[in-house]
Coordinates of C-alpha atoms in Angstrom, one line a residue:
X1 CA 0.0 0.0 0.0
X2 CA 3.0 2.2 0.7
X3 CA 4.4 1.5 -2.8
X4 CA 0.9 2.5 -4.5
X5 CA 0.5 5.6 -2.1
X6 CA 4.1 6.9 -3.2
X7 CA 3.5 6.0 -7.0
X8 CA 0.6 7.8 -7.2
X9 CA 0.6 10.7 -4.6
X10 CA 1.6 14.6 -5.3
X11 CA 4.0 14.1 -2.2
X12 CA 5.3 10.7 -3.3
X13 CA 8.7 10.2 -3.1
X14 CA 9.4 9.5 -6.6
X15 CA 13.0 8.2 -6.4
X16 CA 12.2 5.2 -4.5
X17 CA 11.5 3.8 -8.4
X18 CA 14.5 4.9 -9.6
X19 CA 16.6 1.7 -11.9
X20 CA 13.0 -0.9 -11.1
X21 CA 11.3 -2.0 -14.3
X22 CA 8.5 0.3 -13.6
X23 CA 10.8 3.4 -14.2
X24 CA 11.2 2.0 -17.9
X25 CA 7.1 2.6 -18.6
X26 CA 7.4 6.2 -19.2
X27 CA 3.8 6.7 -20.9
X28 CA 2.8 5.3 -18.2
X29 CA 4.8 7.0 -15.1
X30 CA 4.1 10.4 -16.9
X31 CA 0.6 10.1 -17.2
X32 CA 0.0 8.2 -13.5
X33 CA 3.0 8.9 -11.3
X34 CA 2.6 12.1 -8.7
X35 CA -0.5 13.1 -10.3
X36 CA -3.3 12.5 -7.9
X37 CA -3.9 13.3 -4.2
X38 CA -4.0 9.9 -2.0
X39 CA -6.2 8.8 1.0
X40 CA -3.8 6.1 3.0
X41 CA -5.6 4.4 5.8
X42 CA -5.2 1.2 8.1
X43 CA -8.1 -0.2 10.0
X44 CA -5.8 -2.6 12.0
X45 CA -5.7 -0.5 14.8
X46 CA -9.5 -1.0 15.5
X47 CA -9.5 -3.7 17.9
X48 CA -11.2 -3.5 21.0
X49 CA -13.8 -5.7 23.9
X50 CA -16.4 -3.5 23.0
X51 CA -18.2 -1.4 20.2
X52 CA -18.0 1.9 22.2
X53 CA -14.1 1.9 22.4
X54 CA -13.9 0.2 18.7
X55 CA -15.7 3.4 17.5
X56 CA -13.4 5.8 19.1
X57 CA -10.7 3.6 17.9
X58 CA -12.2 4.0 14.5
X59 CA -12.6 8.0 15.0
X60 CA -9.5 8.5 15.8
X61 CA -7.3 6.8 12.9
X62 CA -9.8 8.9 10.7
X63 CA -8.4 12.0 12.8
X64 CA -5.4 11.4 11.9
X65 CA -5.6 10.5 8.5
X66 CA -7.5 13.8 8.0
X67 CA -5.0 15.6 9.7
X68 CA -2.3 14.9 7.3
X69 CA -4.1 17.7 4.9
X70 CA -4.7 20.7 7.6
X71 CA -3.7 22.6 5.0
X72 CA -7.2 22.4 3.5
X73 CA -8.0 24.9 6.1
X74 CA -6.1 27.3 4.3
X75 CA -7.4 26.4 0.6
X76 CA -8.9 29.1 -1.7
X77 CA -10.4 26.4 -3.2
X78 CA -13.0 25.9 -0.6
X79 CA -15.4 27.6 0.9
X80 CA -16.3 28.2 4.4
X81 CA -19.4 25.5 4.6
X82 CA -16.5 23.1 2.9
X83 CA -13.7 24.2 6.0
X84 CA -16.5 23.6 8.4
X85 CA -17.0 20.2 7.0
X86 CA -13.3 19.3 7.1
X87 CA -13.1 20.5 10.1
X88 CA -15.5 17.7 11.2
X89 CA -13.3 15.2 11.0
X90 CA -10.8 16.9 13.2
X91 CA -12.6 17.1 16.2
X92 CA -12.4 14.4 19.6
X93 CA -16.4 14.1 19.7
X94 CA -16.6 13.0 16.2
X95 CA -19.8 11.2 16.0
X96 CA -20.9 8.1 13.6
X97 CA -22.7 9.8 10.6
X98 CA -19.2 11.8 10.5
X99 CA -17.4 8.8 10.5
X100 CA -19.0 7.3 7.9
X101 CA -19.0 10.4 5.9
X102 CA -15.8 11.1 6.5
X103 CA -13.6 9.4 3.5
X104 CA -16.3 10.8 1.1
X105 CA -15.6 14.7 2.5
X106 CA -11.7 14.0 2.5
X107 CA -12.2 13.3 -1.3
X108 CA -14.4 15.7 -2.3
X109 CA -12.1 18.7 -0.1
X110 CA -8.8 17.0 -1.8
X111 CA -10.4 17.2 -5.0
X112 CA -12.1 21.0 -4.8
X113 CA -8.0 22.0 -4.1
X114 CA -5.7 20.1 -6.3
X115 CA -8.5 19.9 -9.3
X116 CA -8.2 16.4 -9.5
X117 CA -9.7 12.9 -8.5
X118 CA -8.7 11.2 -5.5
X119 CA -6.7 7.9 -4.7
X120 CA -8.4 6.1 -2.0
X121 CA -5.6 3.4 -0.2
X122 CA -7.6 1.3 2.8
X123 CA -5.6 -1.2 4.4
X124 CA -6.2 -4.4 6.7
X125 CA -10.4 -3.7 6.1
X126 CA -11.7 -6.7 8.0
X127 CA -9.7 -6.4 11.0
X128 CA -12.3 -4.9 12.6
X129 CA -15.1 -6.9 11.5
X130 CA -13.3 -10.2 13.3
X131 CA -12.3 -8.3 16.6
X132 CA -15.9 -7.5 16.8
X133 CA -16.9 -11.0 15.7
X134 CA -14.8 -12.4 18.8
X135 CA -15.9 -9.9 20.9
X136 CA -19.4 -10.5 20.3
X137 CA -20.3 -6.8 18.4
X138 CA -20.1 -8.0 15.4
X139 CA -23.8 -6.6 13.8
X140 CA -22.7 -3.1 15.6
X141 CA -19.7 -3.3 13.4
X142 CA -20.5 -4.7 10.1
X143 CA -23.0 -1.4 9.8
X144 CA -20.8 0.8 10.9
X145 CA -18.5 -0.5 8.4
X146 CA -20.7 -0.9 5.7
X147 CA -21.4 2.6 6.0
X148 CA -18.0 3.6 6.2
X149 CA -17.1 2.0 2.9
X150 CA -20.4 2.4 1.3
X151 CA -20.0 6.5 1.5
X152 CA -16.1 6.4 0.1
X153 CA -16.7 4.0 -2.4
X154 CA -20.2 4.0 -3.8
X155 CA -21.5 7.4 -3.6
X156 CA -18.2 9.4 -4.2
X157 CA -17.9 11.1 -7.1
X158 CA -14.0 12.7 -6.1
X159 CA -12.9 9.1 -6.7
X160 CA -10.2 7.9 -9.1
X161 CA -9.9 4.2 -8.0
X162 CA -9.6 2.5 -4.9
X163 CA -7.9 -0.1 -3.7
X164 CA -8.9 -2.6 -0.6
X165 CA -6.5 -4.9 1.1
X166 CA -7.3 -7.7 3.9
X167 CA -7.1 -11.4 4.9
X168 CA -10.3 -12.5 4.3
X169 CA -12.7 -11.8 1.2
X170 CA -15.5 -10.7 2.6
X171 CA -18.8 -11.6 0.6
X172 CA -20.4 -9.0 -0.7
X173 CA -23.5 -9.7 0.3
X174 CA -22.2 -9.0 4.1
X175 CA -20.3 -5.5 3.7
X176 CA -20.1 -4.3 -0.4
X177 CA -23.9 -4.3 -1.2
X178 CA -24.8 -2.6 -4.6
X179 CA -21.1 -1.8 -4.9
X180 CA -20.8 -3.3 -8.7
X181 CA -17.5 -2.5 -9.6
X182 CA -15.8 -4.1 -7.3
X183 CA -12.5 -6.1 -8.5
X184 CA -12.0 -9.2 -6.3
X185 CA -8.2 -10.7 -6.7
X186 CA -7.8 -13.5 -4.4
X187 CA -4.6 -15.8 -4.3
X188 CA -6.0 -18.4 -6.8
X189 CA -6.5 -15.3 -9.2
X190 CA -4.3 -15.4 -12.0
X191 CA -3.5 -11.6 -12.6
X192 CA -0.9 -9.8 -10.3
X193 CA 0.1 -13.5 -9.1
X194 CA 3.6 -13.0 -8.8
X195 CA 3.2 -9.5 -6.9
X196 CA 1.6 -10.9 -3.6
X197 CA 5.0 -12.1 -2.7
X198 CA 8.7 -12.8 -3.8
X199 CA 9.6 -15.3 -6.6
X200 CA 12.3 -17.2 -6.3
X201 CA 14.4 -15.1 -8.8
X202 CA 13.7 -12.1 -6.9
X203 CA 14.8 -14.0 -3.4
X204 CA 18.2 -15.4 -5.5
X205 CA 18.7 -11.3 -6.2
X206 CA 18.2 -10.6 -2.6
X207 CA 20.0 -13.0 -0.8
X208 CA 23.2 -12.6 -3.4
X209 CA 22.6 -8.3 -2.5
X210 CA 23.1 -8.8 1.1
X211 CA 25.9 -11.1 0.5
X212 CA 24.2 -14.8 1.4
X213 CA 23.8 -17.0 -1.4
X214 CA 24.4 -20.3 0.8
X215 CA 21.3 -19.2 2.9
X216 CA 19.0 -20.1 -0.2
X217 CA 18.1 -23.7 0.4
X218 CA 17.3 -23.0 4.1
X219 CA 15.0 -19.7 3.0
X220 CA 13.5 -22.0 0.4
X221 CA 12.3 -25.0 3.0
X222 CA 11.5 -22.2 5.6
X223 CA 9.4 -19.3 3.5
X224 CA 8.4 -20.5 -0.2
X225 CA 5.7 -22.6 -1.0
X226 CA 2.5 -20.3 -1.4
X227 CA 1.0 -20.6 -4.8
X228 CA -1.0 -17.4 -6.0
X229 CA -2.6 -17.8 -9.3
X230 CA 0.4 -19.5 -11.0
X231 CA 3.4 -18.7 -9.5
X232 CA 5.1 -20.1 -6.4
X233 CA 6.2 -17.3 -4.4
X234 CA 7.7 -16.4 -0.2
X235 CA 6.1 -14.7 2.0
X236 CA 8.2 -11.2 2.1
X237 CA 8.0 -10.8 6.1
X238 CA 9.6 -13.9 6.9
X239 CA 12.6 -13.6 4.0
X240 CA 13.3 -9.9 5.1
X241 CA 13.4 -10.8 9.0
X242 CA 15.3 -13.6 8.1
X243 CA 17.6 -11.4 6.1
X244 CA 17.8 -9.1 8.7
X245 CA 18.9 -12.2 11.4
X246 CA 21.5 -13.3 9.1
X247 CA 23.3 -9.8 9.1
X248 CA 23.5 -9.9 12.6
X249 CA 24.4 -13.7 12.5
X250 CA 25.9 -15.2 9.5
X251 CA 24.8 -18.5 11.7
X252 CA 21.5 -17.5 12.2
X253 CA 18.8 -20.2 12.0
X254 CA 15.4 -19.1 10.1
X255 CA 12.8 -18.1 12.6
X256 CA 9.1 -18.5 13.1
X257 CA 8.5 -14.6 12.3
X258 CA 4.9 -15.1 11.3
X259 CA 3.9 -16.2 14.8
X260 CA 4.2 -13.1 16.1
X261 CA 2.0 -11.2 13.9
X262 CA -0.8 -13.6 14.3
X263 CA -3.1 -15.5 17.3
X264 CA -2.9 -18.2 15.5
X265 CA -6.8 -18.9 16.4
X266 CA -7.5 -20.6 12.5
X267 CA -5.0 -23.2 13.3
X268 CA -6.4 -23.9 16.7
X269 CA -9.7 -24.4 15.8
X270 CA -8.4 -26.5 13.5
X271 CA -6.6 -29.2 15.7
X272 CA -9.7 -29.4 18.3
X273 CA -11.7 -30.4 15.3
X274 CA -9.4 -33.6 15.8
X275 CA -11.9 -35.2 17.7
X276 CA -13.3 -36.1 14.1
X277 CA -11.3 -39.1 13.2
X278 CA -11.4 -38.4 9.6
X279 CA -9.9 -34.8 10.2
X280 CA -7.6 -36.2 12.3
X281 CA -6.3 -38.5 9.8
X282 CA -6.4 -35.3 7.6
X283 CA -4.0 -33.0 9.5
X284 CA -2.0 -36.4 10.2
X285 CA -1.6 -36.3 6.0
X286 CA -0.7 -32.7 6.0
X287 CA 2.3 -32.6 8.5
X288 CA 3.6 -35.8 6.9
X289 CA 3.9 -33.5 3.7
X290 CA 1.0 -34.8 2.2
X291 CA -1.9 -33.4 0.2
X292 CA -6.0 -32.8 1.2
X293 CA -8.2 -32.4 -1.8
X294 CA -11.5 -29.8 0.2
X295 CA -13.7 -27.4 -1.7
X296 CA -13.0 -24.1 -0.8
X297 CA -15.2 -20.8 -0.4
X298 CA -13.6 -17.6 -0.3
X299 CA -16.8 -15.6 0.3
X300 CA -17.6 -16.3 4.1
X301 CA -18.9 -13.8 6.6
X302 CA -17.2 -14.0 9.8
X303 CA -20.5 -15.6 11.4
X304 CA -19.8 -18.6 9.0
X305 CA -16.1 -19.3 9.7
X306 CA -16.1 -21.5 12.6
X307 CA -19.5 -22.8 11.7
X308 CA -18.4 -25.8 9.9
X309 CA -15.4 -27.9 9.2
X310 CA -15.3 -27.3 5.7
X311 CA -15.2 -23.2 6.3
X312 CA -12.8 -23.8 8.4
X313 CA -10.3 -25.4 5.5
X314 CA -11.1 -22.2 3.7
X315 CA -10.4 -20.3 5.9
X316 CA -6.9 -21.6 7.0
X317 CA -6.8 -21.4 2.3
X318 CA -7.4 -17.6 2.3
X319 CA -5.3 -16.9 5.0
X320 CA -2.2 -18.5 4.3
X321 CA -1.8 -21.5 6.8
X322 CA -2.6 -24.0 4.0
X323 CA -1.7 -23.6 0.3
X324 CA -2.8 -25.3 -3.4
X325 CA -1.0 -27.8 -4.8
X326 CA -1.3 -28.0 -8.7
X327 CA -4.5 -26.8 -10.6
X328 CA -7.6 -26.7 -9.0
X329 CA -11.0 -28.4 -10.1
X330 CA -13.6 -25.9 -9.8
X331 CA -14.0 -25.2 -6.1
X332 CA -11.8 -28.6 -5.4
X333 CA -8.8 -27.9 -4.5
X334 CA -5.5 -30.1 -3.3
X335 CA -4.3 -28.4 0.1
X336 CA -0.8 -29.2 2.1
X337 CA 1.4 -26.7 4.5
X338 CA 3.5 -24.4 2.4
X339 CA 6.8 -24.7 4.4
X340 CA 8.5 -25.5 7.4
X341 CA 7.4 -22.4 9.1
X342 CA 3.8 -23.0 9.0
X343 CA 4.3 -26.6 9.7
X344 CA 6.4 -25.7 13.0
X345 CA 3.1 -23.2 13.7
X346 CA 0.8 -26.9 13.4
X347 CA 3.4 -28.5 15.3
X348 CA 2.9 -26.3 18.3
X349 CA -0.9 -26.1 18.5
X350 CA -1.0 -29.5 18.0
X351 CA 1.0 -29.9 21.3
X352 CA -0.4 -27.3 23.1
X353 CA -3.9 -29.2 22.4
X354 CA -2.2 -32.3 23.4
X355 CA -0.8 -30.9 26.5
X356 CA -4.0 -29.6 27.3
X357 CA -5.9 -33.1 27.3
X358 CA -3.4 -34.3 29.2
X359 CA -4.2 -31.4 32.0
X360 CA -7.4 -32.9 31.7
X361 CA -7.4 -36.4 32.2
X362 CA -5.7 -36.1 35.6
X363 CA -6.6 -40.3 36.3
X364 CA -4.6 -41.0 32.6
X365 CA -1.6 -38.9 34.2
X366 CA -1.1 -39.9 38.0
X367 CA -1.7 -44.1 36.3
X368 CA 1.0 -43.3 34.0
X369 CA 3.7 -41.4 36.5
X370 CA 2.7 -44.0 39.0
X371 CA 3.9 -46.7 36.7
X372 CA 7.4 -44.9 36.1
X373 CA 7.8 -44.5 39.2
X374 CA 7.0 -48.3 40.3
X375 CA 9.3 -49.4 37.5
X376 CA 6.3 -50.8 35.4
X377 CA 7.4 -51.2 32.2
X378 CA 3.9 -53.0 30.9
X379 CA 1.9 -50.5 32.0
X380 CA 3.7 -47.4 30.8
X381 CA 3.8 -48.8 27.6
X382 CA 0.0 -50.0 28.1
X383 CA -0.7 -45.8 28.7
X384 CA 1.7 -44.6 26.6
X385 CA 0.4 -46.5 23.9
X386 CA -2.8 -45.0 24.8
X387 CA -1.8 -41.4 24.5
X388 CA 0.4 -42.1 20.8
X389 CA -3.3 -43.1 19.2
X390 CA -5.4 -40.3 21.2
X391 CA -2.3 -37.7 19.8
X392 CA -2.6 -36.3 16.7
X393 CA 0.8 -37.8 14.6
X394 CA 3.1 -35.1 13.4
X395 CA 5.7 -37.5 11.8
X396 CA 7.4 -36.4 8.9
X397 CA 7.6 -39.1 6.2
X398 CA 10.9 -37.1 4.7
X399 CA 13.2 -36.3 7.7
X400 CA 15.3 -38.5 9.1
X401 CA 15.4 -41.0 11.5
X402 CA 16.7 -38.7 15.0
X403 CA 14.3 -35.9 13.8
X404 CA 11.2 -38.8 14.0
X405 CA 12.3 -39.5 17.1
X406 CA 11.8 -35.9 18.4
X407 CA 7.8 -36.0 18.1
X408 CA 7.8 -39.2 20.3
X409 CA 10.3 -37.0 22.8
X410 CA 7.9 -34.2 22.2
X411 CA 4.8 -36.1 23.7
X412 CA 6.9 -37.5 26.5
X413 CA 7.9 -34.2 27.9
X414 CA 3.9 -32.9 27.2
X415 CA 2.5 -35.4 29.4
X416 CA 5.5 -35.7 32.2
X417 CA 5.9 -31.6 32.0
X418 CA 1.6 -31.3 33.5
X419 CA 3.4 -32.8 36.8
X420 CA 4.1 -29.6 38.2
X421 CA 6.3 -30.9 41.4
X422 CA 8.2 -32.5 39.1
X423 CA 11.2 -32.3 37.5
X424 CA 12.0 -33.0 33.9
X425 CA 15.0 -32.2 32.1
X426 CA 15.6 -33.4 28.5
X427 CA 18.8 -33.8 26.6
X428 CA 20.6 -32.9 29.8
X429 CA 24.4 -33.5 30.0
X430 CA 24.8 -36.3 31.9
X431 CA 27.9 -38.8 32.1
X432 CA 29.6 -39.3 29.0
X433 CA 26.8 -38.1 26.8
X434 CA 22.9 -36.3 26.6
X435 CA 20.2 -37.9 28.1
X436 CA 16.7 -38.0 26.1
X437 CA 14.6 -36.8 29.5
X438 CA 15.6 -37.2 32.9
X439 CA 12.6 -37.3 35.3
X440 CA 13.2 -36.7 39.1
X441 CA 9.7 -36.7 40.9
X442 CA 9.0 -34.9 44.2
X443 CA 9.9 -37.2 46.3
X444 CA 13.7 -36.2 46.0
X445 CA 15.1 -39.8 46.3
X446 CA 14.4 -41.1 42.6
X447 CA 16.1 -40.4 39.4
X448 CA 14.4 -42.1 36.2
X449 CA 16.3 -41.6 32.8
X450 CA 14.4 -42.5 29.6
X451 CA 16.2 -43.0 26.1
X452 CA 13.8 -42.6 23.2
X453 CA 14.2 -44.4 19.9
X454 CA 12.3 -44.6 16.4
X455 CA 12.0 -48.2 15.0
X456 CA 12.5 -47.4 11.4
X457 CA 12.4 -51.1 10.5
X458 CA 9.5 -51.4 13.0
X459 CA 11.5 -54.0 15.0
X460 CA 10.3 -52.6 18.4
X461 CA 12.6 -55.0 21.0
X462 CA 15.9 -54.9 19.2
X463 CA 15.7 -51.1 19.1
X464 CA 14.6 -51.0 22.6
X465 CA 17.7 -52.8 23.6
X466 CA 20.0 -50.3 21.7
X467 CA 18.3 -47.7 24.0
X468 CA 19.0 -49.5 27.4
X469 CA 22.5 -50.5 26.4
X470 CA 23.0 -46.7 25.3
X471 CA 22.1 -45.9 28.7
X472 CA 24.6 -48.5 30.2
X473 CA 27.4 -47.6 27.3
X474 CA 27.5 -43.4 28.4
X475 CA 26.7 -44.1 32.4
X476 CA 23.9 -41.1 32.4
X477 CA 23.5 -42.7 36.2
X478 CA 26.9 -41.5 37.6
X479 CA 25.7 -37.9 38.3
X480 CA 22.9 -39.2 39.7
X481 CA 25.0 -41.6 41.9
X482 CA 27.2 -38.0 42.6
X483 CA 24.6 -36.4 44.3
X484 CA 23.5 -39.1 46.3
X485 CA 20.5 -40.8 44.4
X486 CA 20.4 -44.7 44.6
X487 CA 16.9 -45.1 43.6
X488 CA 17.6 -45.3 39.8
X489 CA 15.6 -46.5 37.1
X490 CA 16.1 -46.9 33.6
X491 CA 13.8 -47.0 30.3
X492 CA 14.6 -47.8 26.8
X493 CA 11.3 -46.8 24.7
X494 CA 11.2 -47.8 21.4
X495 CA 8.8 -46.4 19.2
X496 CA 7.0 -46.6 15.6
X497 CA 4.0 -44.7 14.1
X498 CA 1.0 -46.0 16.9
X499 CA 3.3 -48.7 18.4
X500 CA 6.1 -48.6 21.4
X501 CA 7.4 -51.3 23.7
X502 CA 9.1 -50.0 26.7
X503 CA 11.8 -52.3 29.2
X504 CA 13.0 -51.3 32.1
X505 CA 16.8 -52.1 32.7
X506 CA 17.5 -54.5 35.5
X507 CA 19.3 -53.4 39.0

C-alpha cells in the first residue's frame, strides 16, 4: 500500500523507483505517477472488547488521516461551509454519521483543491469486523463498516480508483452491497500473481545483495511454498526478517516470524476439530507433507467461519496457513502446508492441544507417572500407547530417523511436564553423553532416565535394547549416583508410528 500511495501521490517520493522495471514505462509514469492526491488508511488498529471503544478507535485513525491535509483549512479552493465540513473530521467528539461520511468529505475537499480525482488506499479492512466478531459486536460493526465504505466508495464522485486490502474476502453480500464495480483478486487469481509475494528469482537477487547465497536452500524449506494464481512465491515478512537475522548472525537459523504477527486462532480451531477421526487422519496427511483435496469458499462472513469444518479449511486457504498444490478443479482444490514455518506453527498447536488433554485427564496422568515410578514397564507402555493413538501424529515421512524421534520425545515431555512438582530435564548432559529426558519426581530420592528411539524397521525389541544399552554404554546414572540418588531407574522406549514397547533395565 505504501508502494501504490508513493507511486501515485503529489508528495510521493518518486526516487524510490528509480533503476526498477517500472521506471522503464514512461507513458505510463508520466501520465499516472505524482498526479493524484492519495487517501492512505489502516483499519488494524481498530481492535477493542467493546463497540464503544472500537468506534473511538475508528474515530481516531480517521483523525489522523484527515490531519495529514490541515492545509485544506487554508485552501482558496474551498469555501467556508466546505472548511466547516473538514473541520469535522478533526474534532475528539466525532460522532458516527461523521465517521462514515468522512472518506467521502476527505475526497471531495482534496479534489475542490488540487482539481483532481482522488486515490483512495484502505488497508487491513476486515480487521475490525473479526475483533468484533470475537468480541461478540459484530452486527454493531459490520453497519458501521458498511457505511464507512459504502459512502467512500459507492457514492463518491471525487474518486479515481480504490484499492482494498485484507485477509479475508469478505462476501459481498455482508459489507459491499450494490457496490458493482468491485474487482475481487484473491490468491488463486491469475493476474498480479507474482506480486503478492517474492519469486524465487527475486529471493536469489536478494540473498546474493546482502551477500548470502548459501542461505537459499534454508530460505526455500522455511518461506516459499505459497501458490498465488500460477506462481510459487515467499512470503516477504519472513525472508526480510530472516535477512535481517542473518546480518547480525551469518549462523543464524530461520525463525518463526509469522507467529508473532498472528493469534494463530485458525489453526487452533483446527486441531480441536481432531476429535473427528477423519480430520484427524487429515491434519496427520498434512504434516507428513501430504496433500487434502477440500472445496474451498472464499466468500464467508465472519458468522460462517467456525461454523463448519469445511469453512474452516477455507479459511486456514485464504489466510495462508494452507496452500494449493497444482490446478484446481472448480471449487476442489488439493491443500498441504507451504513450508517448514507453518508446519512448525501446526506443530505447536497441535502440542499445546495435546498438552491440554493431558491437563485434563488427571486419572490418565497420575496411572502413568505412577507406573514410572513403580518401574512398570507394561503398564507405561499400556498408557503410553494410549496417548500415541489419542495424539494427533506429526511425523514427517521425509526427515530422518533422529528428527522422527523428536515427536515421540515431544509427547513425553507434554504429558510428564503437567506434573508440576516435578522435575523433567531433556537432553541434559549427563555422564559421558545427553540424556533424552531425565525425570526426578518430588519425592527427592528417585532419578528415572528414559532414552527414546524410532523403530524405522519397526523392530520394536531390538531397538529397545539399543536404548537400554546406550544408557549403560555413556553411564547417564553416575551424576545421579554423585549427588547421592540410589533409587535409579532406567527405560529404553522404542517407538514406531502407533506402536512402542518399553523395558526397564534391570538393578
Amino acid at each position: 500500500m505504501s508502494m501504490l500511495e508513493h507511486f501515485f501521490s503529489l508528495n510521493g517520493n518518486k526516487s524510490i523507483f528509480d533503476g526498477l522495471k517500472i521506471s522503464k514505462e514512461t507513458a505510463l509514469c508520466e501520465e499516472y505517477m505524482g498526479k493524484y492526491p492519495v487517501v492512505s488508511i489502516s483499519l488494524k488498529g481498530i481492535d477493542a472488547l467493546n463497540y464503544e471503544m472500537a468506534f473511538r478507535m475508528g474515530a481516531r485513525t480517521v483523525r489522523r488521516t484527515a490531519s495529514k491535509v490541515q492545509y485544506l483549512l487554508e485552501s482558496d479552493a474551498l469555501s467556508e461551509s466546505d472548511k466547516l465540513e473538514y473541520q469535522r473530521l478533526l474534532d475528539s467528539d466525532m460522532d458516527e454519521a461523521a465517521f462514515c461520511d468522512s472518506l467521502r468529505i476527505l475526497s471531495e475537499m482534496l479534489e475542490k483543491h488540487h482539481h483532481a480525482k482522488v486515490i483512495l488506499l484502505i488497508d487491513e479492512y476486515d480487521v475490525p469486523l473479526a475483533k468484533a466478531h470475537a468480541n461478540g459486536y459484530y452486527d454493531q460493526m459490520i453497519s458501521l463498516i458498511r457505511s464507512f465504505l459504502g459512502e467512500a466508495l459507492k457514492t463518491n464522485n471525487s474518486l479515481k480508483l480504490a484499492v482494498l486490502a485484507g485477509c479475508l474476502r469478505i462476501s459481498k453480500e455482508s459489507i459491499f452491497t450494490e457496490l458493482n464495480n468491485l474487482k475481487a483478486r484473491s490468491v488463486t487469481d491469475v493476474r498480479f500473481d507474482e506480486y503478492f509475494g517474492f519469486t524465487d528469482t527475486e529471493v536469489k537477487t536478494l540473498l546474493e545483495y546482502y551477500g548470502y547465497p548459501d542461505s537459499y536452500e534454508m530460505t526455500k524449506k522455511w518461506y516459499n511454498g505459497y501458490r498465488f494464481g500460477n506462481v510459487d512465491v515467499y512470503c516477504p515478512w519472513d525472508v526480510l526478517n530472516y535477512c535481517d537475522s542473518l546480518l547480525d548472525d551469518r549462523e543464524a537459523q530461520p525463525e518463526d516470524y509469522w507467529i508473532n504477527t498472528s493469534s494463530n486462532e485458525a489453526v487452533k480451531r483446527f486441531i480441536q476439530e481432531s476429535a473427528n477421526a477423519t480430520t484427524k487422519r487429515e491434519i496427520e496427511s498434512l504434516a507428513a507433507g501430504g496433500v487434502v483435496m477440500k472445496e474451498i469458499h472464499q466468500e464467508l462472513t465472519y458468522p460462517e467461519i467456525y461454523e463448519t469444518i469445511d469453512n474452516i479449511w477455507s479459511l486456514l486457504f485464504t489466510t495462508g496457513y494452507l496452500t494449493q498444490r497444482g490446478k484446481a478443479e472448480g471449487r476442489q482444490m488439493k491443500l498441504a502446508i507451504p513450508n517448514l514455518e507453518i508446519r512448525d506453527i501446526f506443530v505447536t498447536q497441535i502440542m499445546e492441544f495435546f498438552k491440554d488433554n493431558v491437563r485434563e485427564d488427571r486419572d490418565t496422568l497420575n496411572r502413568f507417572c505412577e507406573a514410572l515410578q513403580n518401574g512398570d514397564p507394561e503398564n507405561v507402555e499400556k498408557i503410553f500407547t494410549e496417548y500415541l493413538k489419542r495424539t494427533i501424529s506429526i511425523r514427517d515421512t521425509a526427515v530422518r530417523t533422529e528428527m522422527k524421534e523428536n515427536f515421540y520425545h515431544g509427547v513425553l515431555l507434554g504429558i510428564l511436564g503437567v506434573k508440576n512438582r516435578w522435575g523433567i530435564s531433556s537432553n541434559r548432559e549427563m555422564g559421558e553423553g545427553y540424556a533424552d529426558i531425565l525425570v526426578e519426581p518430588d519425592t527427592g530420592d528417585m532419578g528415572i532416565i528414559i532414552e527414546v528411539k524410532y523403530a524405522h524397521d519397526g523392530n520394536l525389541d531390538s531397538v529397545c535394547k539399543k536404548a537400554l544399552k546406550q544408557i549403560e554404554y555413556t553411564k547417564y546414572e553416575d551424576d545421579l549416583e554423585d549427588d547421592g540418588i540410589e533409587n535409579i531407574l532406567k527405560y529404553g522406549i522404542a517407538c514406531y508410528k502407533k506402536r512402542c514397547r518399553v523395558m526397564l533395565a534391570q538393578r
